PDB file of C-alpha atoms and ligand atoms in Angstrom:
ATOM      1  CA  MET A   1       0.000   0.000   0.000  1.00 97.00           C
ATOM      2  CA  THR A   2       1.183   3.506  -0.810  1.00 97.00           C
ATOM      3  CA  ASP A   3      -0.375   6.736   0.430  1.00 98.00           C
ATOM      4  CA  LYS A   4      -1.044   9.100  -2.465  1.00 96.00           C
ATOM      5  CA  ASN A   5      -1.846  12.778  -2.472  1.00 95.00           C
ATOM      6  CA  ILE A   6      -3.509  15.141  -4.951  1.00 94.00           C
ATOM      7  CA  ASN A   7      -2.511  18.758  -4.551  1.00 93.00           C
ATOM      8  CA  ILE A   8      -4.568  21.586  -6.059  1.00 94.00           C
ATOM      9  CA  ASN A   9      -3.137  25.042  -6.643  1.00 94.00           C
ATOM     10  CA  PHE A  10      -5.271  28.069  -7.418  1.00 98.00           C
ATOM     11  CA  LYS A  11      -5.085  31.832  -7.162  1.00 98.00           C
ATOM     12  CA  GLU A  12      -7.379  34.089  -5.159  1.00 98.00           C
ATOM     13  CA  TYR A  13      -7.958  37.699  -6.176  1.00 98.00           C
ATOM     14  CA  ALA A  14      -9.634  40.318  -3.989  1.00 98.00           C
ATOM     15  CA  SER A  15     -11.153  42.347  -6.818  1.00 96.00           C
ATOM     16  CA  PHE A  16     -11.769  42.463 -10.562  1.00 97.00           C
ATOM     17  CA  ASP A  17      -9.016  45.088 -10.799  1.00 97.00           C
ATOM     18  CA  GLU A  18      -6.405  42.525  -9.762  1.00 98.00           C
ATOM     19  CA  LEU A  19      -7.215  40.318 -12.761  1.00 98.00           C
ATOM     20  CA  GLU A  20      -5.364  40.589 -16.051  1.00 97.00           C
ATOM     21  CA  THR A  21      -7.405  42.291 -18.777  1.00 98.00           C
ATOM     22  CA  ALA A  22      -8.705  39.178 -20.602  1.00 98.00           C
ATOM     23  CA  ASP A  23      -9.758  37.540 -17.333  1.00 98.00           C
ATOM     24  CA  ARG A  24     -11.422  40.721 -16.092  1.00 98.00           C
ATOM     25  CA  GLU A  25     -13.412  41.006 -19.319  1.00 98.00           C
ATOM     26  CA  LEU A  26     -14.513  37.384 -19.013  1.00 98.00           C
ATOM     27  CA  ALA A  27     -15.437  37.812 -15.339  1.00 98.00           C
ATOM     28  CA  GLU A  28     -17.487  40.901 -16.184  1.00 98.00           C
ATOM     29  CA  ALA A  29     -19.200  38.995 -19.004  1.00 98.00           C
ATOM     30  CA  ALA A  30     -20.137  36.200 -16.562  1.00 98.00           C
ATOM     31  CA  VAL A  31     -21.704  38.730 -14.186  1.00 98.00           C
ATOM     32  CA  ASP A  32     -23.502  40.372 -17.130  1.00 98.00           C
ATOM     33  CA  ALA A  33     -24.731  36.943 -18.276  1.00 98.00           C
ATOM     34  CA  MET A  34     -26.606  36.560 -14.959  1.00 98.00           C
ATOM     35  CA  LYS A  35     -29.225  38.872 -16.510  1.00 98.00           C
ATOM     36  CA  GLY A  36     -30.207  36.023 -18.848  1.00 98.00           C
ATOM     37  CA  SER A  37     -30.943  33.647 -15.977  1.00 98.00           C
ATOM     38  CA  TYR A  38     -34.432  32.143 -15.932  1.00 98.00           C
ATOM     39  CA  ALA A  39     -34.763  30.740 -12.409  1.00 98.00           C
ATOM     40  CA  PRO A  40     -38.421  30.855 -11.297  1.00 98.00           C
ATOM     41  CA  TYR A  41     -37.908  27.862  -8.963  1.00 97.00           C
ATOM     42  CA  SER A  42     -34.522  28.266  -7.266  1.00 97.00           C
ATOM     43  CA  HIS A  43     -34.319  32.066  -7.661  1.00 97.00           C
ATOM     44  CA  PHE A  44     -30.575  31.512  -7.970  1.00 98.00           C
ATOM     45  CA  ASN A  45     -29.126  33.358 -10.955  1.00 98.00           C
ATOM     46  CA  VAL A  46     -26.010  31.964 -12.597  1.00 98.00           C
ATOM     47  CA  GLY A  47     -24.093  33.441 -15.524  1.00 98.00           C
ATOM     48  CA  ALA A  48     -21.214  31.915 -17.449  1.00 99.00           C
ATOM     49  CA  ALA A  49     -18.880  33.235 -20.120  1.00 99.00           C
ATOM     50  CA  VAL A  50     -16.657  31.123 -22.351  1.00 99.00           C
ATOM     51  CA  ARG A  51     -13.601  32.580 -24.109  1.00 98.00           C
ATOM     52  CA  LEU A  52     -12.919  31.035 -27.515  1.00 98.00           C
ATOM     53  CA  GLY A  53      -9.486  30.628 -29.115  1.00 98.00           C
ATOM     54  CA  ASN A  54     -10.251  33.554 -31.453  1.00 98.00           C
ATOM     55  CA  GLY A  55     -10.904  35.807 -28.431  1.00 98.00           C
ATOM     56  CA  GLN A  56     -14.684  35.883 -28.815  1.00 98.00           C
ATOM     57  CA  ILE A  57     -16.864  35.461 -25.706  1.00 98.00           C
ATOM     58  CA  VAL A  58     -19.990  33.262 -25.623  1.00 98.00           C
ATOM     59  CA  MET A  59     -22.381  33.745 -22.707  1.00 98.00           C
ATOM     60  CA  GLY A  60     -24.937  31.525 -21.027  1.00 98.00           C
ATOM     61  CA  ALA A  61     -27.243  31.552 -18.013  1.00 98.00           C
ATOM     62  CA  ASN A  62     -29.169  28.911 -16.088  1.00 98.00           C
ATOM     63  CA  GLN A  63     -32.541  28.015 -17.596  1.00 98.00           C
ATOM     64  CA  GLU A  64     -35.033  26.264 -15.341  1.00 98.00           C
ATOM     65  CA  ASN A  65     -38.130  24.273 -16.248  1.00 98.00           C
ATOM     66  CA  ALA A  66     -41.167  22.955 -14.381  1.00 98.00           C
ATOM     67  CA  ALA A  67     -40.009  19.470 -15.420  1.00 97.00           C
ATOM     68  CA  PHE A  68     -36.849  19.912 -13.322  1.00 93.00           C
ATOM     69  CA  PRO A  69     -34.359  17.724 -15.217  1.00 95.00           C
ATOM     70  CA  SER A  70     -35.188  19.628 -18.392  1.00 97.00           C
ATOM     71  CA  GLY A  71     -33.447  22.768 -17.127  1.00 98.00           C
ATOM     72  CA  LEU A  72     -29.748  23.453 -17.605  1.00 98.00           C
ATOM     73  CA  CYS A  73     -26.891  25.130 -15.721  1.00 98.00           C
ATOM     74  CA  ALA A  74     -25.329  28.355 -16.954  1.00 98.00           C
ATOM     75  CA  GLU A  75     -21.972  26.732 -17.704  1.00 98.00           C
ATOM     76  CA  ARG A  76     -23.426  24.044 -19.935  1.00 98.00           C
ATOM     77  CA  THR A  77     -25.733  26.546 -21.630  1.00 98.00           C
ATOM     78  CA  ALA A  78     -22.653  28.618 -22.524  1.00 99.00           C
ATOM     79  CA  MET A  79     -20.404  25.688 -23.493  1.00 98.00           C
ATOM     80  CA  PHE A  80     -23.047  23.965 -25.609  1.00 98.00           C
ATOM     81  CA  ALA A  81     -23.827  27.250 -27.370  1.00 98.00           C
ATOM     82  CA  ALA A  82     -20.103  27.736 -28.039  1.00 98.00           C
ATOM     83  CA  GLY A  83     -19.703  24.135 -29.210  1.00 98.00           C
ATOM     84  CA  ALA A  84     -22.732  24.304 -31.472  1.00 98.00           C
ATOM     85  CA  GLN A  85     -22.017  27.714 -33.008  1.00 98.00           C
ATOM     86  CA  TYR A  86     -18.221  27.588 -33.182  1.00 98.00           C
ATOM     87  CA  PRO A  87     -17.297  23.894 -33.466  1.00 98.00           C
ATOM     88  CA  ASP A  88     -13.781  24.666 -34.743  1.00 98.00           C
ATOM     89  CA  GLN A  89     -12.858  27.021 -31.882  1.00 98.00           C
ATOM     90  CA  ASP A  90     -11.136  25.903 -28.684  1.00 98.00           C
ATOM     91  CA  MET A  91     -12.715  26.905 -25.375  1.00 98.00           C
ATOM     92  CA  VAL A  92      -9.735  28.436 -23.605  1.00 98.00           C
ATOM     93  CA  SER A  93     -11.385  29.806 -20.477  1.00 98.00           C
ATOM     94  CA  ILE A  94     -14.701  29.879 -18.603  1.00 99.00           C
ATOM     95  CA  ALA A  95     -15.926  32.267 -15.905  1.00 99.00           C
ATOM     96  CA  ILE A  96     -18.896  31.617 -13.618  1.00 99.00           C
ATOM     97  CA  ALA A  97     -20.862  34.061 -11.466  1.00 98.00           C
ATOM     98  CA  GLY A  98     -23.932  33.486  -9.313  1.00 98.00           C
ATOM     99  CA  GLY A  99     -26.225  35.078  -6.772  1.00 98.00           C
ATOM    100  CA  VAL A 100     -29.822  35.906  -5.861  1.00 97.00           C
ATOM    101  CA  MET A 101     -31.982  38.738  -7.242  1.00 92.00           C
ATOM    102  CA  GLY A 102     -29.266  39.359  -9.840  1.00 90.00           C
ATOM    103  CA  ARG A 103     -26.754  40.320  -7.131  1.00 95.00           C
ATOM    104  CA  LEU A 104     -23.349  38.658  -7.164  1.00 97.00           C
ATOM    105  CA  ALA A 105     -22.870  36.392  -4.115  1.00 98.00           C
ATOM    106  CA  LYS A 106     -19.886  36.804  -1.791  1.00 97.00           C
ATOM    107  CA  SER A 107     -18.719  33.217  -2.257  1.00 96.00           C
ATOM    108  CA  PRO A 108     -17.206  32.374  -5.638  1.00 98.00           C
ATOM    109  CA  ALA A 109     -19.613  30.417  -7.890  1.00 97.00           C
ATOM    110  CA  THR A 110     -18.473  26.781  -7.858  1.00 98.00           C
ATOM    111  CA  PRO A 111     -19.669  24.688 -10.812  1.00 98.00           C
ATOM    112  CA  CYS A 112     -21.600  21.443 -10.270  1.00 98.00           C
ATOM    113  CA  GLY A 113     -20.027  18.077 -11.048  1.00 97.00           C
ATOM    114  CA  GLY A 114     -21.911  17.650 -14.328  1.00 97.00           C
ATOM    115  CA  CYS A 115     -20.612  20.985 -15.633  1.00 98.00           C
ATOM    116  CA  ARG A 116     -17.054  20.097 -14.572  1.00 98.00           C
ATOM    117  CA  GLN A 117     -17.297  16.893 -16.594  1.00 97.00           C
ATOM    118  CA  VAL A 118     -18.472  18.854 -19.651  1.00 97.00           C
ATOM    119  CA  MET A 119     -15.596  21.333 -19.182  1.00 98.00           C
ATOM    120  CA  ALA A 120     -13.220  18.368 -19.006  1.00 97.00           C
ATOM    121  CA  GLN A 121     -14.458  17.006 -22.315  1.00 96.00           C
ATOM    122  CA  TYR A 122     -14.059  20.312 -24.176  1.00 98.00           C
ATOM    123  CA  GLN A 123     -10.599  20.663 -22.665  1.00 97.00           C
ATOM    124  CA  THR A 124      -9.714  17.180 -23.965  1.00 96.00           C
ATOM    125  CA  LYS A 125     -11.223  18.094 -27.362  1.00 96.00           C
ATOM    126  CA  SER A 126      -8.985  21.173 -27.651  1.00 96.00           C
ATOM    127  CA  GLY A 127      -5.892  19.474 -26.231  1.00 96.00           C
ATOM    128  CA  LYS A 128      -5.053  22.623 -24.247  1.00 97.00           C
ATOM    129  CA  PRO A 129      -5.818  23.629 -20.668  1.00 98.00           C
ATOM    130  CA  MET A 130      -9.119  25.444 -20.052  1.00 98.00           C
ATOM    131  CA  THR A 131      -8.791  27.960 -17.235  1.00 98.00           C
ATOM    132  CA  VAL A 132     -11.702  28.330 -14.813  1.00 98.00           C
ATOM    133  CA  LEU A 133     -12.626  31.562 -13.027  1.00 98.00           C
ATOM    134  CA  MET A 134     -15.115  31.376 -10.154  1.00 98.00           C
ATOM    135  CA  ILE A 135     -16.435  34.838  -9.388  1.00 98.00           C
ATOM    136  CA  GLY A 136     -17.620  36.170  -6.027  1.00 98.00           C
ATOM    137  CA  GLU A 137     -17.990  39.675  -4.660  1.00 97.00           C
ATOM    138  CA  GLY A 138     -14.505  40.571  -3.466  1.00 93.00           C
ATOM    139  CA  ARG A 139     -13.216  37.012  -3.932  1.00 97.00           C
ATOM    140  CA  ILE A 140     -12.266  35.447  -7.268  1.00 98.00           C
ATOM    141  CA  TRP A 141     -10.634  32.052  -7.745  1.00 98.00           C
ATOM    142  CA  LYS A 142      -8.609  31.095 -10.799  1.00 98.00           C
ATOM    143  CA  PHE A 143      -7.747  27.492 -11.685  1.00 98.00           C
ATOM    144  CA  GLU A 144      -5.302  26.906 -14.530  1.00 98.00           C
ATOM    145  CA  LYS A 145      -6.970  23.757 -15.836  1.00 97.00           C
ATOM    146  CA  VAL A 146     -10.117  21.697 -15.380  1.00 97.00           C
ATOM    147  CA  ASP A 147      -8.081  18.872 -13.804  1.00 96.00           C
ATOM    148  CA  ASP A 148      -7.659  21.155 -10.787  1.00 97.00           C
ATOM    149  CA  ILE A 149     -11.393  21.154 -10.104  1.00 97.00           C
ATOM    150  CA  LEU A 150     -12.089  17.620 -11.335  1.00 97.00           C
ATOM    151  CA  PRO A 151      -9.221  15.333 -10.342  1.00 94.00           C
ATOM    152  CA  LEU A 152      -9.150  11.896 -11.951  1.00 92.00           C
ATOM    153  CA  ILE A 153     -11.277  13.054 -14.894  1.00 90.00           C
ATOM    154  CA  PHE A 154     -13.264  10.388 -16.710  1.00 87.00           C
ATOM    155  CA  ASP A 155     -12.157  10.370 -20.352  1.00 80.00           C
ATOM    156  CA  SER A 156     -11.709   6.677 -20.985  1.00 80.00           C
ATOM    157  CA  ILE A 157     -14.029   6.091 -23.940  1.00 80.00           C
TER     158      ILE A 157
HETATM  159  N1  LIG B 201     -26.676  26.067 -11.405  1.00 92.43           N
HETATM  160  C1  LIG B 201     -25.884  26.490 -12.414  1.00 92.43           C
HETATM  161  O1  LIG B 201     -26.321  27.204 -13.331  1.00 92.43           O
HETATM  162  N2  LIG B 201     -24.587  26.107 -12.411  1.00 92.43           N
HETATM  163  C2  LIG B 201     -24.038  25.270 -11.469  1.00 92.43           C
HETATM  164  O2  LIG B 201     -22.886  24.889 -11.610  1.00 92.43           O
HETATM  165  C3  LIG B 201     -24.813  24.885 -10.303  1.00 92.43           C
HETATM  166  C4  LIG B 201     -26.239  25.234 -10.318  1.00 92.43           C
HETATM  167  C5  LIG B 201     -28.087  26.462 -11.436  1.00 92.43           C
HETATM  168  C6  LIG B 201     -29.037  25.327 -11.685  1.00 92.43           C
HETATM  169  C7  LIG B 201     -30.304  25.848 -11.075  1.00 92.43           C
HETATM  170  O3  LIG B 201     -30.963  26.636 -12.058  1.00 92.43           O
HETATM  171  C8  LIG B 201     -29.835  26.751  -9.954  1.00 92.43           C
HETATM  172  O4  LIG B 201     -28.461  27.028 -10.210  1.00 92.43           O
HETATM  173  C9  LIG B 201     -29.975  26.162  -8.565  1.00 92.43           C
HETATM  174  O5  LIG B 201     -29.387  24.932  -8.489  1.00 92.43           O
END
């Protein structure tokens, strides 16, 4: 038997101003994307913004439905839109923001497991790391690759 350890490194920023320009733009787009949230059940608004290899930003927001499983998270809404509209572009970065009544929460928005798996697949598709920005009011986390938020990624088939 051998004890193993997985170590995760990430950066924490105290404000949007501390971010480099491209990240700040993407973080602002994620907050802006919260306006597109349709959340009549949870009242939790999530926005996501995906940066493509050509620099373009694709936004998404959570969409809920009375038949609960039919709704979709903001991250997947954004990634699937990017994948469907720009199939030849890599997804180089994603930013996520969330809160209630359209107001950004203090805690950074942490993506659900299903969205992490979808990020992992698009990262594998592009063959390059996808950075992940989780946005909170006065607290922003940056992960350099999806592996850092989804260790032991499933990509066996
Ligand atoms: N939600 C997201 O949009 N992204 C996540 O990663 C977690 C949860 C949405 C789904 C639902 O509309 C609401 O937040 C409450 O779960």
